[in-house]
Coordinates of C-alpha atoms and ligand atoms in Angstrom, one line a residue:
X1 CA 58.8 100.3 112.0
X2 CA 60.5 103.6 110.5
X3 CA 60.4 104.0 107.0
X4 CA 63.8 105.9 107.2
X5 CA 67.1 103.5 107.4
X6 CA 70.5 104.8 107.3
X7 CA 70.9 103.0 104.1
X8 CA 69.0 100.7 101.6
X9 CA 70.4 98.4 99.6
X10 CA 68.0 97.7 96.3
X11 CA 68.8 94.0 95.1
X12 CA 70.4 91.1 97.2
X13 CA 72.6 89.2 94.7
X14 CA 76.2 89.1 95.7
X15 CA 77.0 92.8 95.4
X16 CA 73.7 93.9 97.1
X17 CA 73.6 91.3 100.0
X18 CA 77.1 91.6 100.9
X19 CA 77.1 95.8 101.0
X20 CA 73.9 95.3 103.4
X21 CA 76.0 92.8 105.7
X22 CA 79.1 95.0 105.4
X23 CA 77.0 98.5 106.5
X24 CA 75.3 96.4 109.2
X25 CA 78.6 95.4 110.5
X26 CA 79.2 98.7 110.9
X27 CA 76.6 99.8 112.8
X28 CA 74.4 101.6 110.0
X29 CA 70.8 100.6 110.3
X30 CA 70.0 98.9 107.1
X31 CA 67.4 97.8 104.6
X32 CA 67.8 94.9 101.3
X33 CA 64.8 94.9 99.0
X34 CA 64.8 91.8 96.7
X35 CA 61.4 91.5 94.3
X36 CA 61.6 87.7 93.3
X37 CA 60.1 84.8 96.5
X38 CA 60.5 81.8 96.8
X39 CA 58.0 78.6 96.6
X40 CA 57.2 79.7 100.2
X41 CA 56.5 83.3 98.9
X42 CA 59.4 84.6 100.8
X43 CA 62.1 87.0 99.0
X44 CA 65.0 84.8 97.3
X45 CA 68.1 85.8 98.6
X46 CA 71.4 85.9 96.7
X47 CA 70.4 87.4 93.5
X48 CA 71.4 85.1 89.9
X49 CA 75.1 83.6 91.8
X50 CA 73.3 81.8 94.4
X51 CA 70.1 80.9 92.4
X52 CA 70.8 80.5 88.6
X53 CA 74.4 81.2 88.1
X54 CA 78.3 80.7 90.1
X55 CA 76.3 78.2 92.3
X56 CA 74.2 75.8 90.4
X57 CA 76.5 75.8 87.6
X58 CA 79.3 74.9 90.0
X59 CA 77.2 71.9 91.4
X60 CA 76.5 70.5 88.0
X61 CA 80.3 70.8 86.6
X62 CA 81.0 69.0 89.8
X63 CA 78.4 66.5 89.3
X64 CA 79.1 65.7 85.6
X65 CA 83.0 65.6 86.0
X66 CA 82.8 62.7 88.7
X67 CA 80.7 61.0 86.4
X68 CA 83.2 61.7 83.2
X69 CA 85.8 61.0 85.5
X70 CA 83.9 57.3 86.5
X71 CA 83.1 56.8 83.1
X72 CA 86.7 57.6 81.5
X73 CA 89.3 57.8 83.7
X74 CA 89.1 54.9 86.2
X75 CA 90.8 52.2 84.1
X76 CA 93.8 53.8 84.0
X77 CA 93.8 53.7 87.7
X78 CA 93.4 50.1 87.7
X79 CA 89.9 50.2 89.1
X80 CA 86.7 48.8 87.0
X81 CA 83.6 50.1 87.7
X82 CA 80.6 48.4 85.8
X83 CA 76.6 49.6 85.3
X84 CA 77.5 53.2 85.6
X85 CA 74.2 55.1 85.9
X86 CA 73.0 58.3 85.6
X87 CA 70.2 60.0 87.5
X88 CA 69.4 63.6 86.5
X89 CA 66.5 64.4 88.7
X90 CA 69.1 63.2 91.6
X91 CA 71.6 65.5 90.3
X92 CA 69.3 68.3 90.2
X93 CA 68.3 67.7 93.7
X94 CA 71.7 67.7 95.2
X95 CA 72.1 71.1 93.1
X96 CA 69.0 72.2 94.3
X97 CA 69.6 71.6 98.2
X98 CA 73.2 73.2 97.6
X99 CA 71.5 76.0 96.4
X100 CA 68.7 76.0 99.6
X101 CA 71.7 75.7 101.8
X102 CA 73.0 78.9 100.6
X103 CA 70.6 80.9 100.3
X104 CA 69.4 80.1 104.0
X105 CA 72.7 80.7 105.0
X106 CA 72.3 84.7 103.4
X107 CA 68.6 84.7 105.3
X108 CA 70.2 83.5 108.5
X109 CA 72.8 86.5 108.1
X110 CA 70.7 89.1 107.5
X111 CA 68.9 88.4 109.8
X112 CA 71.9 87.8 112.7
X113 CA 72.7 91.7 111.6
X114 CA 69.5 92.9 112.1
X115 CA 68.8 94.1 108.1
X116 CA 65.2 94.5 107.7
X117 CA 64.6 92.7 104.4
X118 CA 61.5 94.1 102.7
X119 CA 59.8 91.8 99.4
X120 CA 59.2 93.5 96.9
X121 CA 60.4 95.8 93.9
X122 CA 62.4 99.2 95.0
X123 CA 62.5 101.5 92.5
X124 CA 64.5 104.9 93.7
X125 CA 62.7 108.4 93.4
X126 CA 64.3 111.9 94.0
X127 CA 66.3 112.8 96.9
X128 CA 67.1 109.1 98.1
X129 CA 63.1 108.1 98.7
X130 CA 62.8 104.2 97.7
X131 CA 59.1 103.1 96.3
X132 CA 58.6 99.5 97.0
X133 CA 55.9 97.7 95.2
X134 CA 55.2 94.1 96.4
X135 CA 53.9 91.6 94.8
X136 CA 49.8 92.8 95.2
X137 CA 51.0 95.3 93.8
X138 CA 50.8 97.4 96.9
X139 CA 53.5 100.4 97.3
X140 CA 55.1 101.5 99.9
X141 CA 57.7 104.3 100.4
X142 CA 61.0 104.5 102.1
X143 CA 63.8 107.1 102.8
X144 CA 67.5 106.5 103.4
X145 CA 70.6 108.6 103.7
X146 CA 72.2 106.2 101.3
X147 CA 70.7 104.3 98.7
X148 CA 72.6 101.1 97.0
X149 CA 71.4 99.9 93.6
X150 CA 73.0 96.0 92.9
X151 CA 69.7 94.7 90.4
X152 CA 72.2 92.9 88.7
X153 CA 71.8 91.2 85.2
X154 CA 69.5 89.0 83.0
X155 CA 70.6 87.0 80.3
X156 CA 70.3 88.6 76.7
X157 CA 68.1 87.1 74.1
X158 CA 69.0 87.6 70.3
X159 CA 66.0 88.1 67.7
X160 CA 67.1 84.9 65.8
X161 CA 66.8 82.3 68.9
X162 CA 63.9 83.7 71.1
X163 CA 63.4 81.4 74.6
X164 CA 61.0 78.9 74.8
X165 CA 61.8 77.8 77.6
X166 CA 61.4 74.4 75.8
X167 CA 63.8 73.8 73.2
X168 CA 65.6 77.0 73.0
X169 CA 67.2 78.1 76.9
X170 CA 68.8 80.8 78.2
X171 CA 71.4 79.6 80.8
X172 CA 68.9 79.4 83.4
X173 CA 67.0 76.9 81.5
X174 CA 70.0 74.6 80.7
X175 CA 70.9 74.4 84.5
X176 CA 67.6 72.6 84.7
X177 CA 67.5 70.1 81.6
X178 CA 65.3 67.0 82.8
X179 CA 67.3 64.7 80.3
X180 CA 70.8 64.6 78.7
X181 CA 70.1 66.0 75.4
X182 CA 71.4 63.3 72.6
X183 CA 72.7 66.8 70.0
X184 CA 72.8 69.7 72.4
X185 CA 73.4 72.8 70.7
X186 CA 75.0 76.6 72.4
X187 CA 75.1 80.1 71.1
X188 CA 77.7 81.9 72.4
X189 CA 81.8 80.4 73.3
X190 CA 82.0 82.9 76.1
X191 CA 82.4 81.5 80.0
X192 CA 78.7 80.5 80.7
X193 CA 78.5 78.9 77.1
X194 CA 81.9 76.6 77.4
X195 CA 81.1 76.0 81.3
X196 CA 77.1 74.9 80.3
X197 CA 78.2 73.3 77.4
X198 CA 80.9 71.8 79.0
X199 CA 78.0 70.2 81.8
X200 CA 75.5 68.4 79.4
X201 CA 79.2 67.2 77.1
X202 CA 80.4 65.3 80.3
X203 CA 76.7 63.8 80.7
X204 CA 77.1 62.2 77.0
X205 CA 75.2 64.9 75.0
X206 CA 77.1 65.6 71.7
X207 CA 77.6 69.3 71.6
X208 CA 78.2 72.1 69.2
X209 CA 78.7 75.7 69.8
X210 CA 78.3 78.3 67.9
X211 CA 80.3 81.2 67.8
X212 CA 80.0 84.4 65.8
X213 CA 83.5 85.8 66.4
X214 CA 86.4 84.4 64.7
X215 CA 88.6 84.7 67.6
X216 CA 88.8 82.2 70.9
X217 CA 88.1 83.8 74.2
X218 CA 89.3 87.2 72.6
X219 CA 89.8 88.5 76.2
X220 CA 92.0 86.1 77.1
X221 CA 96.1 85.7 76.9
X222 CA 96.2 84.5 73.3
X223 CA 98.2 81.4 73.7
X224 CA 96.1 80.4 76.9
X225 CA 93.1 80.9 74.6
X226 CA 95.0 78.7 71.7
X227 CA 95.7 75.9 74.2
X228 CA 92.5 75.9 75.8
X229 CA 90.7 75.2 72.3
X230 CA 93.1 72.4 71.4
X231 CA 92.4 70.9 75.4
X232 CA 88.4 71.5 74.6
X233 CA 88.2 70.2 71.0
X234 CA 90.4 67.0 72.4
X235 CA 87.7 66.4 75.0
X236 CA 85.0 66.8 72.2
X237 CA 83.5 69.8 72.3
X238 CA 82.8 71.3 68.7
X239 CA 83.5 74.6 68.4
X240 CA 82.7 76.9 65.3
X241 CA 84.0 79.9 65.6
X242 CA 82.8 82.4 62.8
X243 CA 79.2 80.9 63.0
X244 CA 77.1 83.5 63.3
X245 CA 73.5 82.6 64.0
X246 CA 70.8 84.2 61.5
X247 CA 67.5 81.8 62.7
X248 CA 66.3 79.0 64.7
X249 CA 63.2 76.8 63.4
X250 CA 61.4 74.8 66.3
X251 CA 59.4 71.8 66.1
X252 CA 58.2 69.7 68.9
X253 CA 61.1 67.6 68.9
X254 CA 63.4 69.4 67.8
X255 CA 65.5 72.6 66.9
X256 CA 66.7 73.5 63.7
X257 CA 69.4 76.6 63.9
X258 CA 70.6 78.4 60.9
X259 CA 74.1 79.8 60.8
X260 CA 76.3 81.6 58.0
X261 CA 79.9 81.0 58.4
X262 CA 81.8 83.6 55.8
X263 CA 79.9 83.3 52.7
X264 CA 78.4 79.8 53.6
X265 CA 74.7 79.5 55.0
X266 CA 74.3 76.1 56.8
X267 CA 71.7 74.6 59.4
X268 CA 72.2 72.2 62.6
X269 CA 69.5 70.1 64.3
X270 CA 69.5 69.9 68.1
X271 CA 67.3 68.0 70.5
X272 CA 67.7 71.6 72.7
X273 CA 69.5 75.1 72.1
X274 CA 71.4 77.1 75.2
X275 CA 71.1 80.9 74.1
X276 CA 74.6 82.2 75.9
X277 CA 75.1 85.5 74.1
X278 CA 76.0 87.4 77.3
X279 CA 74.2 89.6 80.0
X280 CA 72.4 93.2 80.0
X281 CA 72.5 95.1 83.1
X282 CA 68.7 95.1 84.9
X283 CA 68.4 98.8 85.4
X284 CA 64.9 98.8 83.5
X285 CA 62.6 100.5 86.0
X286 CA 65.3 100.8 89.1
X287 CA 65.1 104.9 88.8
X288 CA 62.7 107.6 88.1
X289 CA 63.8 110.3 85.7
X290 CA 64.2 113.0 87.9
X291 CA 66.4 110.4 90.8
X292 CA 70.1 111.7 88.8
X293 CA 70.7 108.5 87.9
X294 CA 71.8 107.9 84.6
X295 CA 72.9 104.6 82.4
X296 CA 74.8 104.6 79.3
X297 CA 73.3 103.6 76.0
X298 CA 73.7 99.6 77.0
X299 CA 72.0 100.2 80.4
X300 CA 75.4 100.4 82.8
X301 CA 74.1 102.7 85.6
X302 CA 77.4 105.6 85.6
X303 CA 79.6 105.4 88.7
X304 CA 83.0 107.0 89.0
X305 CA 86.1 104.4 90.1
X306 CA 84.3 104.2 94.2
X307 CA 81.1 103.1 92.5
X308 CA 79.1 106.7 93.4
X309 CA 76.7 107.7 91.3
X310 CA 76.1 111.1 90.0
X311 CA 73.4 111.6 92.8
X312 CA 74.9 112.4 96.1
X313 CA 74.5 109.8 98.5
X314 CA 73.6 107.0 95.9
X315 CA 75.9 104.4 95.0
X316 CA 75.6 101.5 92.1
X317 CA 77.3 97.8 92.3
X318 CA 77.9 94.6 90.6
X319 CA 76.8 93.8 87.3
X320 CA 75.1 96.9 86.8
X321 CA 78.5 98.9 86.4
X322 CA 81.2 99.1 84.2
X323 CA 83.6 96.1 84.2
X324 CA 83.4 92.5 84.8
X325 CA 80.1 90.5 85.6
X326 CA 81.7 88.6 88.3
X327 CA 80.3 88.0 91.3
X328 CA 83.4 88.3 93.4
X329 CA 84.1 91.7 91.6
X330 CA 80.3 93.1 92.6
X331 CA 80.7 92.0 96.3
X332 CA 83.9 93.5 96.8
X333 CA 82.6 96.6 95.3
X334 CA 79.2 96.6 97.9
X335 CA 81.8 96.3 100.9
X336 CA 84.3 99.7 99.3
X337 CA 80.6 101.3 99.3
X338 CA 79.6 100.5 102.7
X339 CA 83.1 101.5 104.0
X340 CA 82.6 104.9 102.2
X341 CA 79.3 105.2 103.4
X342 CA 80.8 104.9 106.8
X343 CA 83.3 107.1 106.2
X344 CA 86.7 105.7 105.3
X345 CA 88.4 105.8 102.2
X346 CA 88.2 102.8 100.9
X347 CA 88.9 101.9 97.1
X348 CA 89.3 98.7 94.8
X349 CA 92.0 97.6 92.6
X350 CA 90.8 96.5 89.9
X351 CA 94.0 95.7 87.9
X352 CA 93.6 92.8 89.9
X353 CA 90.1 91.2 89.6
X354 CA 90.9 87.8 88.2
X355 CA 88.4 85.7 86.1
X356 CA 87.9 82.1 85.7
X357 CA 86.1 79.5 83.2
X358 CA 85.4 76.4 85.4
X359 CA 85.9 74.1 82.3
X360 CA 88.3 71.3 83.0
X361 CA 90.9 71.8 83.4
X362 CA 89.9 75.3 84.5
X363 CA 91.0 78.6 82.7
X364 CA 91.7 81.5 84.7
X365 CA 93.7 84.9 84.3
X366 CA 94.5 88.2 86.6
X367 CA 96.1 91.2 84.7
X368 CA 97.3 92.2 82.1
X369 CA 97.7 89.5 78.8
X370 CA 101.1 89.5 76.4
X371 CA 98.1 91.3 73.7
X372 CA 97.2 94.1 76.1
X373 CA 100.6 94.8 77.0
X374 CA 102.1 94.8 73.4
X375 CA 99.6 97.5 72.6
X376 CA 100.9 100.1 75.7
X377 CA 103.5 99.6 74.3
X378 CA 105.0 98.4 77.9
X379 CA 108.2 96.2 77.8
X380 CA 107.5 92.9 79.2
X381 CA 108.8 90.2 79.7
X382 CA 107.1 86.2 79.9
X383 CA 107.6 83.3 81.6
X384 CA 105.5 79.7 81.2
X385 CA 105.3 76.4 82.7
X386 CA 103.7 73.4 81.4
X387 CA 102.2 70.9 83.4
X388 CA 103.3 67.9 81.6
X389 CA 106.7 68.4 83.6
X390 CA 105.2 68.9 86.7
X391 CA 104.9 65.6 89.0
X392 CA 102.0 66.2 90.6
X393 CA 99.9 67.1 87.3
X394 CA 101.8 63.6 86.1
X395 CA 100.7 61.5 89.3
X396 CA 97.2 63.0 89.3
X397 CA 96.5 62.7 85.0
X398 CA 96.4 66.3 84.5
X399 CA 99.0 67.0 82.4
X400 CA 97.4 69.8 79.7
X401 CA 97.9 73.2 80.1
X402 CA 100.4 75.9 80.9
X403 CA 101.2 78.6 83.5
X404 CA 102.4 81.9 82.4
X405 CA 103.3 84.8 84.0
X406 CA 104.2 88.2 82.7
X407 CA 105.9 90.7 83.9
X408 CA 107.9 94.4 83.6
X409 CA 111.1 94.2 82.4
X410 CA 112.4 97.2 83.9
X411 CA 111.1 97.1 87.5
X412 CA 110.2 93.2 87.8
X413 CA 106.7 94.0 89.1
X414 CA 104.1 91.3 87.9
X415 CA 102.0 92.6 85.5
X416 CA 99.3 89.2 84.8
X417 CA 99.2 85.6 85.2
X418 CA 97.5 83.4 83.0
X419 CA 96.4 79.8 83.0
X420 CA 95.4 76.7 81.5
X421 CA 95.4 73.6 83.5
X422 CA 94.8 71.8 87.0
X423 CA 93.5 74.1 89.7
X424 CA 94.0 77.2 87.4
X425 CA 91.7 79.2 89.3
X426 CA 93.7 78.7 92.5
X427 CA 97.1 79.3 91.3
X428 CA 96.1 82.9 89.6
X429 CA 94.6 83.7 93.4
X430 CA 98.6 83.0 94.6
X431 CA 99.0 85.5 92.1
X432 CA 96.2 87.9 93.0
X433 CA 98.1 88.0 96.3
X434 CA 101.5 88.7 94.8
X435 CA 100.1 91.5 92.2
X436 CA 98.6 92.9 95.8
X437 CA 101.7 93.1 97.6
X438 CA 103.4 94.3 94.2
X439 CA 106.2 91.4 93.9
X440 CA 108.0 90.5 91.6
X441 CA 108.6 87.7 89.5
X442 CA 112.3 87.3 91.5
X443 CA 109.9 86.7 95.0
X444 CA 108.4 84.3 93.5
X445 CA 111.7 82.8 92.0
X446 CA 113.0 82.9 95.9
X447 CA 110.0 80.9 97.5
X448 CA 109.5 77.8 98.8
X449 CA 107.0 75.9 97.0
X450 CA 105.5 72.4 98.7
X451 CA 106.3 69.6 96.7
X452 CA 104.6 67.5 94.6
X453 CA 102.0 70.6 93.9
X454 CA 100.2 72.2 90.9
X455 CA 101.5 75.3 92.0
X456 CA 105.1 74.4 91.5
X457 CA 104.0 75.5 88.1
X458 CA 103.4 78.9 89.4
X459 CA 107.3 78.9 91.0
X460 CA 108.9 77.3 87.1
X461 CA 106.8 79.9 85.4
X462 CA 108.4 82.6 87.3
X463 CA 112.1 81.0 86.9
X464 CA 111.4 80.7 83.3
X465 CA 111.0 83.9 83.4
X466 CA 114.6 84.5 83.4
X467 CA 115.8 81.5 81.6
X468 CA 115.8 79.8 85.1
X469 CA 113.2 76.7 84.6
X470 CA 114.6 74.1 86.5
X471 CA 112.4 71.2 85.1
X472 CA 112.5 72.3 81.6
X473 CA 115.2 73.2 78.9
X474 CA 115.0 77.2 79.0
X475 CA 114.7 78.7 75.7
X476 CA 113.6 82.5 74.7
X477 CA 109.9 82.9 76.0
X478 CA 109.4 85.8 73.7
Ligands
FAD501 P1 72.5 89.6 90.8 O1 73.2 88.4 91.3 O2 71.9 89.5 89.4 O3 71.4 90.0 91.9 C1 70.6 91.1 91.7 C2 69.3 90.9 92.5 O4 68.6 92.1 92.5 C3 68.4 89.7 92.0 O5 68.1 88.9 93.1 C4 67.2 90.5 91.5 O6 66.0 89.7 91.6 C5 67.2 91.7 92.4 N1 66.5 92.9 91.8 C6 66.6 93.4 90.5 N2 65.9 94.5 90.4 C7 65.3 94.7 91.6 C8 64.4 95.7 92.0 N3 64.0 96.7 91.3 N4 64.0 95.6 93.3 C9 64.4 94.6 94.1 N5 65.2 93.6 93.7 C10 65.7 93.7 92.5 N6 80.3 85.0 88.4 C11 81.5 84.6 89.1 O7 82.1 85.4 89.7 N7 81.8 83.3 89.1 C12 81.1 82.3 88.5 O8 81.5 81.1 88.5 C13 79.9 82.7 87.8 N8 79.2 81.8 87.2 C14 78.0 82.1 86.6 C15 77.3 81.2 85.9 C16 76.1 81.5 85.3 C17 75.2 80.4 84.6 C18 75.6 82.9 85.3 C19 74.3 83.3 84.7 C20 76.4 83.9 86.0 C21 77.6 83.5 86.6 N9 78.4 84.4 87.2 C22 79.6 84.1 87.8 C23 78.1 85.9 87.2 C24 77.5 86.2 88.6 O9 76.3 85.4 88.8 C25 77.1 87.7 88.6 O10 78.2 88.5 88.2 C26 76.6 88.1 90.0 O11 75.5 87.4 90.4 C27 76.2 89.6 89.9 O12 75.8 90.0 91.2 P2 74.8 91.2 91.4 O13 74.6 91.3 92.9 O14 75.3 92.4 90.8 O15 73.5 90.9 90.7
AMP502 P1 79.9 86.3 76.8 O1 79.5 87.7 76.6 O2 81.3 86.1 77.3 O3 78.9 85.5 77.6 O4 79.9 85.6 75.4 C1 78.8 85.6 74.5 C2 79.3 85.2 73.1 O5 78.2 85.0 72.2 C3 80.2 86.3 72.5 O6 81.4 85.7 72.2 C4 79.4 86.6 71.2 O7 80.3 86.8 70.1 C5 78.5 85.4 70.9 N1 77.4 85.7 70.1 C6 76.5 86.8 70.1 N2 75.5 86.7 69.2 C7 75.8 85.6 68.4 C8 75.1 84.9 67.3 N3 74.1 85.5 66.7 N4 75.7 83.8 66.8 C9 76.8 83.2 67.4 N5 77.4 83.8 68.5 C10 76.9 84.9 69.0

């Protein structure tokens, strides 16, 4: 076998794996390095989405909302279940074989498009030469034209709550708990503390989170972040916000966290702790000095907007560039790469990325928020929806939340979408599409919408928009 491929591709997570499919596609003879194996020492494919993250995560909010959702929300249905049980070592199977079928599924296309996958960690040298050292410890080293960097991210730990592994998790730990915790405690309101939190609530753990900023999902449209905190402290979940953590005492039993909440110290006893305090980028030991890559002071590798780096011929995607950790974000970045690495133009709007929290009901958002656009000072106008008027939220029981869309005043053009409520996450992709094509809130006013759906929300949001609602008494939205 050559040592020289046409490109390499250094990590195989959803940015890496997809570039690698992409520039085999189109013809470019390709290698993906990925340093961690599997029980049967061979690499595992698909990087922290497939493994520990989007995947798992998904199985377990699926797993723990049928059994809410038995537990709960039959009776009003009419229908009695008795002797509900709960088997977490099942749960963690079905989660597990999800996550086998998946990442078979990435080995079996690799391997369909002939990508040589090599085990083992690349790190990239001067003039595009890749050193891979397996896990002996023996090296190896390899050229390419192109080289693609997608190591993605690790969770960060904070000196006050180091991992145990035990008592105190990172995210990766929680998606593996052997036993509902009875007091479950979570640093961190962001998406992977709600959505964990959220997981082990459903099961029956009592759960408190504990987060240092005053503000709700400050990233979010501020009213969707309002309404989402009233729609998760209704279902439960306790959330401090303005609890900053200052030190975690751990026992065998147990784990004692301290917090100070303005001038107030206090402490909280859990059975376990999730540490969700966010992601660094894994760029520890991906480059030599003299390669001409460089990272800012957090560890973001620089790129400019088609993910190249400042060394010709070397590109960087996914979580280890600038803008949001989301895995769909990082794969459509590895496919713009492999295109420009073939030789077309390609680019990526990232106006319209959207981002979801798989809570239920699921919070998700695309563009710009009412906040962001108040402070470009762009005039805009709002429309919003609820689903309590909407019959098929009604029929199904899913009647909290809101859809809102914003858009220029002037031209029309959608500028965001933002949602709380049933399928949220699907009705900002309608939107995605829309932003894409550069409607406007009157195309969506003129479609047809099939009745009874959620996404009739979608079409009332964008009437209300203009004091049009049909199923709601307009007033001023702004
Ligand atoms: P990664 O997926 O982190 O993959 C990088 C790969 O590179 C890894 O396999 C790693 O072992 C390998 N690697 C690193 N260094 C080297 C080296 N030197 N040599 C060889 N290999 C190396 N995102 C969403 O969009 N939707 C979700 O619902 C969602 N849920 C999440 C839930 C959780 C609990 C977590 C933790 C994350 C979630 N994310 C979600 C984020 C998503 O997982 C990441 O954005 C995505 O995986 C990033 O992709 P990536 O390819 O950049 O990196
Ligand atoms: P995200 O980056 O979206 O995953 O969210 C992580 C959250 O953790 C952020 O909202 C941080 O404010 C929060 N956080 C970080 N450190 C602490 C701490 N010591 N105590 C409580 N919350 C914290």
């Amino acid at each position: 076998m050559s040592n020289h491929f046409e490109v390499i591709v250094i990590g195989s997570g959803p940015a890496g794996y997809v570039c690698a499919i992409r520039c085999a596609q189109l013809g470019l003879s390709t290698a993906l390095i990925e340093k961690e194996t599997d029980a049967s020492d061979k690499p595992q494919l698909g990087g922290t989405c497939l493994n520990v993250g989007c995947i798992p995560s998904k199985a377990l909010l699926d797993s723990s909302q049928r059994y809410a959702d038995t537990k709960s929300h039959l009776a009003e249905h009419g229908i009695g279940v008795n002797d509900v049980t709960l088997n977490i070592p099942e749960m963690m199977t079905r989660k597990e074989k999800i996550v086998s079928q998946l990442t078979g599924g990435v080995a079996g296309l690799l391997k369909h498009n002939k990508i040589t996958v090599l085990s083992g960690a690349g790190q990239l040298l001067a003039g595009r030469q890749v050193e891979l050292t397996d896990a002996e410890g023996q090296v190896a080293l390899y050229s390419a034209d192109n080289v693609v960097l997608a190591s993605g991210s690790e969770p960060v730990e904070i000196p006050p709550a180091p991992i145990d592994g035990d008592r105190v998790v990172d995210s990766t730990g929680a998606l593996c708990f052997d036993a509902v915790p009875t007091r479950l405690g979570v640093i961190g309101a962001g998406v992977i503390g709600l959505e964990l939190g959220s997981v082990w609530a459903r099961l029956g753990a009592e759960v408190v989170i504990l987060e240092a900023m005053e503000q709700f999902l400050p990233a979010m449209d501020e009213q969707i972040a309002k309404e989402s905190a009233k729609i998760f402290a209704k279902q439960g979940l306790d959330i401090r916000l303005g609890a900053r953590v200052t030190g975690v005492e751990v026992t065998p039993e147990q784990v004692t966290v301290g917090y100070s909440s303005g001038d107030a110290e206090h402490t909280e006893t859990f059975d376990r702790l999730i540490v969700a305090v966010g992601r660094r980028p894994r760029t520890d030991k991906l480059f030599s000095g003299d390669s001409g890559v460089s990272t800012d002071e957090r560890g973001f590798v620089f790129v400019n907007e088609h993910c190249a780096t400042e060394a010709p011929g070397v590109w960087a995607v996914g979580d280890i560039v600038r803008g949001p950790m989301l895995a769909h974000k990082g794969s459509e970045e590895g496919v713009m790469v492999a295109e420009r690495i073939h030789g077309k133009a390609a680019q990526l709007n990232y106006e319209v990325v959207p981002s979801i929290i798989y809570t239920h009901p699921e919070v998700a958002a695309v563009g710009k928020n009412e906040q962001e656009l108040k402070a470009e000072g762009v005039d805009y106008k709002v429309g919003t929806f609820p689903f309590a008027a909407i019959g098929r939220a009604q029929a199904s029981g899913e009647t909290d939340g809101l859809v809102k869309i914003v858009s220029d005043a002037d031209s029309d053009q959608i500028l965001g979408a933002h949602v709380v409520g049933p399928s949220a996450a699907d009705l900002v992709q309608q939107i995605v599409i829309a932003m894409e094509m550069a409607a406007s809130t009157e195309d969506l006013q003129l479609m047809v919408f099939g009745h009874p759906t959620m996404s009739e929300a979608v079409h009332e949001a964008a009437l209300a928009a203009d004091g049009r609602a049909i199923h709601m008494v307009n007033r001023p939205q702004r």
